[in-house]
Amino acid sequence: MSTEVRRPLGQLGLLLLCAAWLLPGLIGHAPWKGGDGEHFVNLWLLLQHHAQPQAEFATPPLYYWMAMATAWLSSPFLALPDGARLASGVFIALALVFVARTGRALYGEGAGWAATLTLLGCMGLLVRGHELNAYTAQFGAGAVMLYGMASLARPGGGWTLGVGAVLMVLAGGAAEALLLLVLAAGLLVLEGYRSPAARRAWATAFVIALVASVVWLGYLSMQGIPFTRPLNLQRWIDNASPRPAFYPTLLGWYAWPAWPLAAWAVYRAGRRWRETGTALPLSILLALLGLYAFDAHPGEEQGLILLLPLAPLAASGLFTLRRGAANALLWFALMLFGFIGLVLWVYWSAHDLGLPARLASRLVRLGMTGVGELRPWALLLGGLVTLAWVVFLVRVERSPLRPMLVWTAGMTFVWTLLMALFLAPLDRRLSYVSVGEALAARVAADECIQTLDVRTQQRLLLSYHSDRLLAPADVGCRWLLVETRQREAEPHVPADWVKQWEGARPGDRADRFHLYVRN
């Protein structure tokens, strides 16, 4: 299959598109409720107990090592959450580079950018790739291993595979690393890998992974640290019932539009499915799905690694796509993202101008702050983003790469427009900054707050935002913070506590906080 095609954008244009996808949303906001806040809490605990190995390796360390490095390097000009979140950008960029190299190794030079754009176009990567997410470390390490497998018969392939396996183990993917090494051994029976050089490369990778793993496990054992959390083994040994249909169902939207293109590539391969370009990514995908069928704690974050074999396989299908299907994908992208962009501008009008009034009142009920106040910078940035997208559509040239390029550019446009128009209101809505400010305004800096029924993530985020000690139990504090999870519920506290404040995140109708002082 020939993939030597004229690119509809130059190298610089494609790099700028990748940067435009990657950077917006990584900085400029506090930790948000959910995965972003959870991983920030883990990082903050490590920073509070950096000298204690038990604390440092209670989670897979690779992502948090990188987050601490990026936070330290950017500390002169970025807040801790923003600097730490750059670690996700580093691992996503690593994955993009090695997925491109995998595409070139399997299908030829032209497939590199196609694989990168297909990966960026996957809907599941958009949000998960822009938050504090420790699974992006597995994502980056998996891309390195994938390239190592694709280039196993070439110089350096064994070292790449071995280093990728080490990174995967440190990222909490011990089971995935072992699985991919076993699959790499199976490659040795395929044509193109039946050579002494390929066998030596696999042996090199295995020795590197084995030695590094023995050293790592030996260190954990010497420190008295159980293997379960650093290796992420609780996913396989917990008593919770696995959900084998979770990931196949998730991929329906998570891997769109990569999976239809990958399915087309497999169909086109026909009886040639044993060739490396089809057998390698397809076997990795099926093996990972088989492994994850036993996952006791499935989730979207863990599903990122499933996108890696799909992207290069889909890229190969893109170059053989029939004209009608290619045009359908192109026009679907134009209509979908054009409509979403129009909706975002209507919501901006409601938020900043108060028109339409009915939508503006709904935004107020949802907890969006500053409704009715014009923000010139948001208008300017949103206008520039929209203009850039229009110019791109006018200038993009015909090419087999164009449908995926327009799709990925459309996703980049709506994400960047969302961040330009609504980052600040969303930050107030989705973070605990406002609650932390309320606590700081009422509790002196040298006093502590004991908590009742406040979940661990919320307690630690409020400690960070208020710069006050929130203790999980009674340690003699004069202040008490209680969380209720029903809209009209009243907390039951002793009579010697007097309520001083009650509130919640803007628009949060479920979780409310009640602050008391001891009488």
Tab-separated table of C-alpha atoms in Angstrom, residues 180-458:
chain	number	residue	atom	x	y	z
A	180	LEU	CA	3.061	-6.671	25.147
A	181	LEU	CA	6.393	-8.450	25.665
A	182	VAL	CA	4.655	-11.786	25.151
A	183	LEU	CA	2.981	-10.484	21.999
A	184	ALA	CA	6.349	-9.228	20.782
A	185	ALA	CA	7.687	-12.771	21.146
A	186	GLY	CA	4.794	-13.946	18.995
A	187	LEU	CA	5.871	-11.545	16.256
A	188	LEU	CA	8.956	-13.667	15.679
A	189	VAL	CA	6.860	-16.177	13.714
A	190	LEU	CA	5.680	-13.539	11.215
A	191	GLU	CA	7.406	-12.879	7.919
A	192	GLY	CA	9.802	-9.999	8.317
A	193	TYR	CA	10.613	-10.930	11.915
A	194	ARG	CA	12.070	-14.375	11.296
A	195	SER	CA	15.657	-13.276	11.621
A	196	PRO	CA	18.444	-13.575	14.191
A	197	ALA	CA	18.448	-9.767	14.533
A	198	ALA	CA	14.777	-9.738	15.567
A	199	ARG	CA	15.312	-12.543	18.073
A	200	ARG	CA	18.291	-10.730	19.581
A	201	ALA	CA	16.254	-7.531	19.770
A	202	TRP	CA	13.457	-9.273	21.657
A	203	ALA	CA	15.981	-10.881	24.028
A	204	THR	CA	17.521	-7.457	24.636
A	205	ALA	CA	14.105	-5.979	25.440
A	206	PHE	CA	13.266	-8.845	27.763
A	207	VAL	CA	16.566	-8.573	29.660
A	208	ILE	CA	16.199	-4.778	30.053
A	209	ALA	CA	12.628	-5.151	31.355
A	210	LEU	CA	13.533	-8.066	33.642
A	211	VAL	CA	16.585	-6.426	35.220
A	212	ALA	CA	14.836	-3.108	35.768
A	213	SER	CA	11.755	-4.817	37.216
A	214	VAL	CA	13.846	-6.911	39.619
A	215	VAL	CA	15.668	-3.777	40.798
A	216	TRP	CA	12.383	-1.910	41.219
A	217	LEU	CA	10.660	-4.742	43.107
A	218	GLY	CA	13.745	-5.210	45.251
A	219	TYR	CA	13.682	-1.538	46.232
A	220	LEU	CA	9.982	-1.704	47.085
A	221	SER	CA	10.596	-4.826	49.160
A	222	MET	CA	13.509	-3.227	51.052
A	223	GLN	CA	11.312	-0.240	51.904
A	224	GLY	CA	8.505	-2.529	53.073
A	225	ILE	CA	6.121	-1.191	50.419
A	226	PRO	CA	3.441	-3.643	49.189
A	227	PHE	CA	3.543	-4.222	45.444
A	228	THR	CA	-0.183	-3.757	44.888
A	229	ARG	CA	-0.412	0.036	44.498
A	230	PRO	CA	2.900	0.815	42.720
A	231	LEU	CA	2.186	-1.916	40.153
A	232	ASN	CA	-1.545	-1.119	39.980
A	233	LEU	CA	-2.385	-4.744	40.692
A	234	GLN	CA	-5.567	-3.977	42.643
A	235	ARG	CA	-7.367	-3.795	39.289
A	236	TRP	CA	-6.887	-7.543	38.896
A	237	ILE	CA	-6.990	-8.924	42.452
A	238	ASP	CA	-9.862	-7.014	44.097
A	239	ASN	CA	-13.019	-8.945	44.868
A	240	ALA	CA	-15.210	-6.598	42.810
A	241	SER	CA	-16.884	-8.254	39.839
A	242	PRO	CA	-15.234	-7.431	36.494
A	243	ARG	CA	-17.262	-5.777	33.728
A	244	PRO	CA	-15.996	-7.361	30.489
A	245	ALA	CA	-18.333	-5.327	28.255
A	246	PHE	CA	-17.198	-1.945	29.603
A	247	TYR	CA	-14.276	-1.248	27.272
A	248	PRO	CA	-15.781	-2.640	24.018
A	249	THR	CA	-18.856	-0.499	24.694
A	250	LEU	CA	-16.728	2.511	25.612
A	251	LEU	CA	-14.784	2.376	22.352
A	252	GLY	CA	-17.976	3.036	20.384
A	253	TRP	CA	-17.656	6.776	21.087
A	254	TYR	CA	-14.270	6.941	22.784
A	255	ALA	CA	-12.330	5.817	19.699
A	256	TRP	CA	-14.481	7.568	17.095
A	257	PRO	CA	-13.640	7.969	14.207
A	258	ALA	CA	-10.582	5.701	14.516
A	259	TRP	CA	-12.456	2.429	14.962
A	260	PRO	CA	-14.520	2.583	11.706
A	261	LEU	CA	-11.359	3.375	9.753
A	262	ALA	CA	-9.519	0.535	11.507
A	263	ALA	CA	-12.387	-1.853	10.737
A	264	TRP	CA	-12.190	-0.779	7.088
A	265	ALA	CA	-8.442	-1.438	7.053
A	266	VAL	CA	-8.969	-4.969	8.421
A	267	TYR	CA	-11.706	-5.591	5.852
A	268	ARG	CA	-9.474	-4.373	3.040
A	269	ALA	CA	-6.642	-6.609	4.224
A	270	GLY	CA	-8.796	-9.685	3.625
A	271	ARG	CA	-6.685	-12.779	3.484
A	272	ARG	CA	-3.568	-10.674	4.090
A	273	TRP	CA	-4.523	-10.124	7.745
A	274	ARG	CA	-1.417	-12.044	8.834
A	275	GLU	CA	0.815	-9.278	7.452
A	276	THR	CA	2.491	-7.178	10.133
A	277	GLY	CA	0.576	-3.980	9.330
A	278	THR	CA	-2.704	-5.676	10.222
A	279	ALA	CA	-1.704	-8.456	12.610
A	280	LEU	CA	0.395	-6.308	14.962
A	281	PRO	CA	-2.097	-3.564	15.920
A	282	LEU	CA	-5.093	-5.901	15.771
A	283	SER	CA	-3.493	-8.481	18.078
A	284	ILE	CA	-2.487	-5.753	20.560
A	285	LEU	CA	-6.025	-4.356	20.631
A	286	LEU	CA	-7.642	-7.768	21.107
A	287	ALA	CA	-5.110	-8.819	23.740
A	288	LEU	CA	-5.644	-5.620	25.749
A	289	LEU	CA	-9.420	-6.038	25.538
A	290	GLY	CA	-9.000	-9.607	26.784
A	291	LEU	CA	-6.838	-8.428	29.685
A	292	TYR	CA	-9.215	-5.605	30.596
A	293	ALA	CA	-12.180	-7.980	30.618
A	294	PHE	CA	-10.909	-8.923	34.097
A	295	ASP	CA	-10.456	-5.333	35.280
A	296	ALA	CA	-12.322	-4.875	38.564
A	297	HIS	CA	-12.222	-1.068	38.326
A	298	PRO	CA	-12.738	-0.085	34.662
A	299	GLY	CA	-12.806	3.588	33.721
A	300	GLU	CA	-12.347	6.029	30.869
A	301	GLU	CA	-8.859	7.037	32.010
A	302	GLN	CA	-7.551	3.465	31.755
A	303	GLY	CA	-9.018	3.177	28.245
A	304	LEU	CA	-6.520	5.616	26.744
A	305	ILE	CA	-4.038	2.861	25.937
A	306	LEU	CA	-6.631	1.153	23.709
A	307	LEU	CA	-6.380	4.076	21.286
A	308	LEU	CA	-2.713	3.350	20.526
A	309	PRO	CA	-3.095	0.285	18.252
A	310	LEU	CA	-6.241	1.725	16.660
A	311	ALA	CA	-4.616	4.971	15.470
A	312	PRO	CA	-1.980	3.541	13.064
A	313	LEU	CA	-4.358	0.842	11.834
A	314	ALA	CA	-7.003	3.508	11.144
A	315	ALA	CA	-4.381	5.626	9.384
A	316	SER	CA	-3.758	2.780	6.952
A	317	GLY	CA	-7.498	2.553	6.308
A	318	LEU	CA	-7.691	6.282	5.648
A	319	PHE	CA	-5.537	5.999	2.515
A	320	THR	CA	-7.775	3.322	0.982
A	321	LEU	CA	-11.069	4.980	1.917
A	322	ARG	CA	-13.472	5.328	-0.972
A	323	ARG	CA	-14.274	8.819	-2.156
A	324	GLY	CA	-17.883	8.731	-0.946
A	325	ALA	CA	-16.914	7.662	2.568
A	326	ALA	CA	-14.092	10.224	2.691
A	327	ASN	CA	-16.452	13.011	1.654
A	328	ALA	CA	-19.016	11.837	4.191
A	329	LEU	CA	-16.454	12.074	6.999
A	330	LEU	CA	-15.340	15.487	5.731
A	331	TRP	CA	-18.836	16.986	5.565
A	332	PHE	CA	-19.883	15.385	8.844
A	333	ALA	CA	-16.907	17.071	10.526
A	334	LEU	CA	-17.746	20.423	8.946
A	335	MET	CA	-21.407	20.305	9.955
A	336	LEU	CA	-20.847	18.862	13.444
A	337	PHE	CA	-18.103	21.187	14.591
A	338	GLY	CA	-19.580	24.175	12.800
A	339	PHE	CA	-22.830	23.602	14.683
A	340	ILE	CA	-21.031	23.150	18.020
A	341	GLY	CA	-19.071	26.354	17.380
A	342	LEU	CA	-22.313	28.229	16.694
A	343	VAL	CA	-23.846	26.852	19.907
A	344	LEU	CA	-20.814	27.986	21.905
A	345	TRP	CA	-21.168	31.506	20.520
A	346	VAL	CA	-24.877	31.530	21.446
A	347	TYR	CA	-23.937	30.507	24.992
A	348	TRP	CA	-21.274	33.226	25.060
A	349	SER	CA	-23.923	35.788	24.073
A	350	ALA	CA	-26.175	34.559	26.870
A	351	HIS	CA	-23.312	34.645	29.374
A	352	ASP	CA	-21.687	37.964	28.463
A	353	LEU	CA	-24.560	39.924	26.910
A	354	GLY	CA	-27.529	38.353	28.699
A	355	LEU	CA	-29.161	37.488	25.346
A	356	PRO	CA	-31.152	35.356	24.914
A	357	ALA	CA	-32.442	36.121	28.406
A	358	ARG	CA	-33.977	32.698	28.972
A	359	LEU	CA	-30.672	30.950	28.335
A	360	ALA	CA	-28.862	33.507	30.501
A	361	SER	CA	-31.159	32.751	33.434
A	362	ARG	CA	-30.528	29.051	32.949
A	363	LEU	CA	-26.767	29.655	33.121
A	364	VAL	CA	-27.290	31.474	36.422
A	365	ARG	CA	-29.197	28.477	37.793
A	366	LEU	CA	-26.379	26.198	36.666
A	367	GLY	CA	-23.920	28.217	38.735
A	368	MET	CA	-22.064	30.104	35.994
A	369	THR	CA	-20.667	33.294	37.508
A	370	GLY	CA	-20.496	36.744	35.959
A	371	VAL	CA	-23.553	36.326	33.715
A	372	GLY	CA	-24.330	39.629	32.008
A	373	GLU	CA	-20.760	40.985	32.276
A	374	LEU	CA	-18.894	41.484	29.009
A	375	ARG	CA	-15.378	40.019	28.989
A	376	PRO	CA	-13.396	41.682	26.155
A	377	TRP	CA	-10.482	39.237	26.316
A	378	ALA	CA	-12.774	36.231	25.943
A	379	LEU	CA	-14.459	37.884	22.960
A	380	LEU	CA	-11.104	38.678	21.342
A	381	LEU	CA	-9.667	35.188	21.862
A	382	GLY	CA	-12.850	33.501	20.699
A	383	GLY	CA	-12.919	35.664	17.593
A	384	LEU	CA	-9.304	34.815	16.762
A	385	VAL	CA	-9.932	31.081	17.224
A	386	THR	CA	-12.983	31.205	14.953
A	387	LEU	CA	-11.105	33.229	12.321
A	388	ALA	CA	-8.207	30.745	12.392
A	389	TRP	CA	-10.619	27.849	11.781
A	390	VAL	CA	-12.269	29.622	8.837
A	391	VAL	CA	-8.872	30.423	7.301
A	392	PHE	CA	-7.835	26.789	7.751
A	393	LEU	CA	-10.955	25.548	5.940
A	394	VAL	CA	-10.312	27.939	3.052
A	395	ARG	CA	-6.665	26.976	2.673
A	396	VAL	CA	-6.741	23.205	3.265
A	397	GLU	CA	-5.919	21.338	0.051
A	398	ARG	CA	-7.249	18.113	-1.415
A	399	SER	CA	-5.478	15.025	-0.142
A	400	PRO	CA	-6.339	11.565	1.227
A	401	LEU	CA	-5.363	13.067	4.585
A	402	ARG	CA	-7.903	15.894	4.332
A	403	PRO	CA	-10.977	14.200	5.930
A	404	MET	CA	-9.082	13.321	9.117
A	405	LEU	CA	-7.281	16.647	9.074
A	406	VAL	CA	-10.585	18.537	8.941
A	407	TRP	CA	-12.024	16.313	11.679
A	408	THR	CA	-9.075	16.855	14.025
A	409	ALA	CA	-8.950	20.563	13.245
A	410	GLY	CA	-12.675	20.772	14.007
A	411	MET	CA	-12.203	19.106	17.388
A	412	THR	CA	-9.316	21.446	18.093
A	413	PHE	CA	-11.469	24.428	17.102
A	414	VAL	CA	-14.382	23.631	19.429
A	415	TRP	CA	-12.110	22.734	22.360
A	416	THR	CA	-10.004	25.873	21.956
A	417	LEU	CA	-13.142	27.997	21.525
A	418	LEU	CA	-14.628	26.494	24.687
A	419	MET	CA	-11.472	27.308	26.637
A	420	ALA	CA	-11.308	30.828	25.178
A	421	LEU	CA	-14.928	31.709	25.940
A	422	PHE	CA	-15.634	29.841	29.163
A	423	LEU	CA	-12.453	28.782	30.968
A	424	ALA	CA	-12.870	31.231	33.866
A	425	PRO	CA	-16.607	30.547	34.469
A	426	LEU	CA	-16.042	26.798	34.192
A	427	ASP	CA	-13.182	27.048	36.674
A	428	ARG	CA	-15.447	28.650	39.281
A	429	ARG	CA	-18.148	26.094	38.543
A	430	LEU	CA	-16.012	22.940	38.607
A	431	SER	CA	-13.398	23.730	41.266
A	432	TYR	CA	-13.513	24.196	45.038
A	433	VAL	CA	-11.832	27.616	44.940
A	434	SER	CA	-14.960	29.499	46.053
A	435	VAL	CA	-15.523	27.193	49.037
A	436	GLY	CA	-11.858	27.460	50.024
A	437	GLU	CA	-12.061	31.252	49.851
A	438	ALA	CA	-15.135	31.236	52.089
A	439	LEU	CA	-13.301	29.145	54.692
A	440	ALA	CA	-10.201	31.352	54.539
A	441	ALA	CA	-12.321	34.469	55.055
A	442	ARG	CA	-13.816	33.095	58.301
A	443	VAL	CA	-11.054	30.984	59.853
A	444	ALA	CA	-7.753	32.510	60.962
A	445	ALA	CA	-4.615	31.191	59.269
A	446	ASP	CA	-3.237	29.712	62.492
A	447	GLU	CA	-6.404	27.726	63.279
A	448	CYS	CA	-7.455	24.293	62.100
A	449	ILE	CA	-10.795	22.847	60.980
A	450	GLN	CA	-11.961	19.384	61.873
A	451	THR	CA	-14.289	17.698	59.393
A	452	LEU	CA	-17.302	15.421	59.552
A	453	ASP	CA	-18.533	13.407	56.547
A	454	VAL	CA	-16.220	15.362	54.207
A	455	ARG	CA	-14.752	13.042	51.598
A	456	THR	CA	-10.970	12.805	51.343
A	457	GLN	CA	-10.607	14.475	47.937
A	458	GLN	CA	-12.807	17.422	48.935
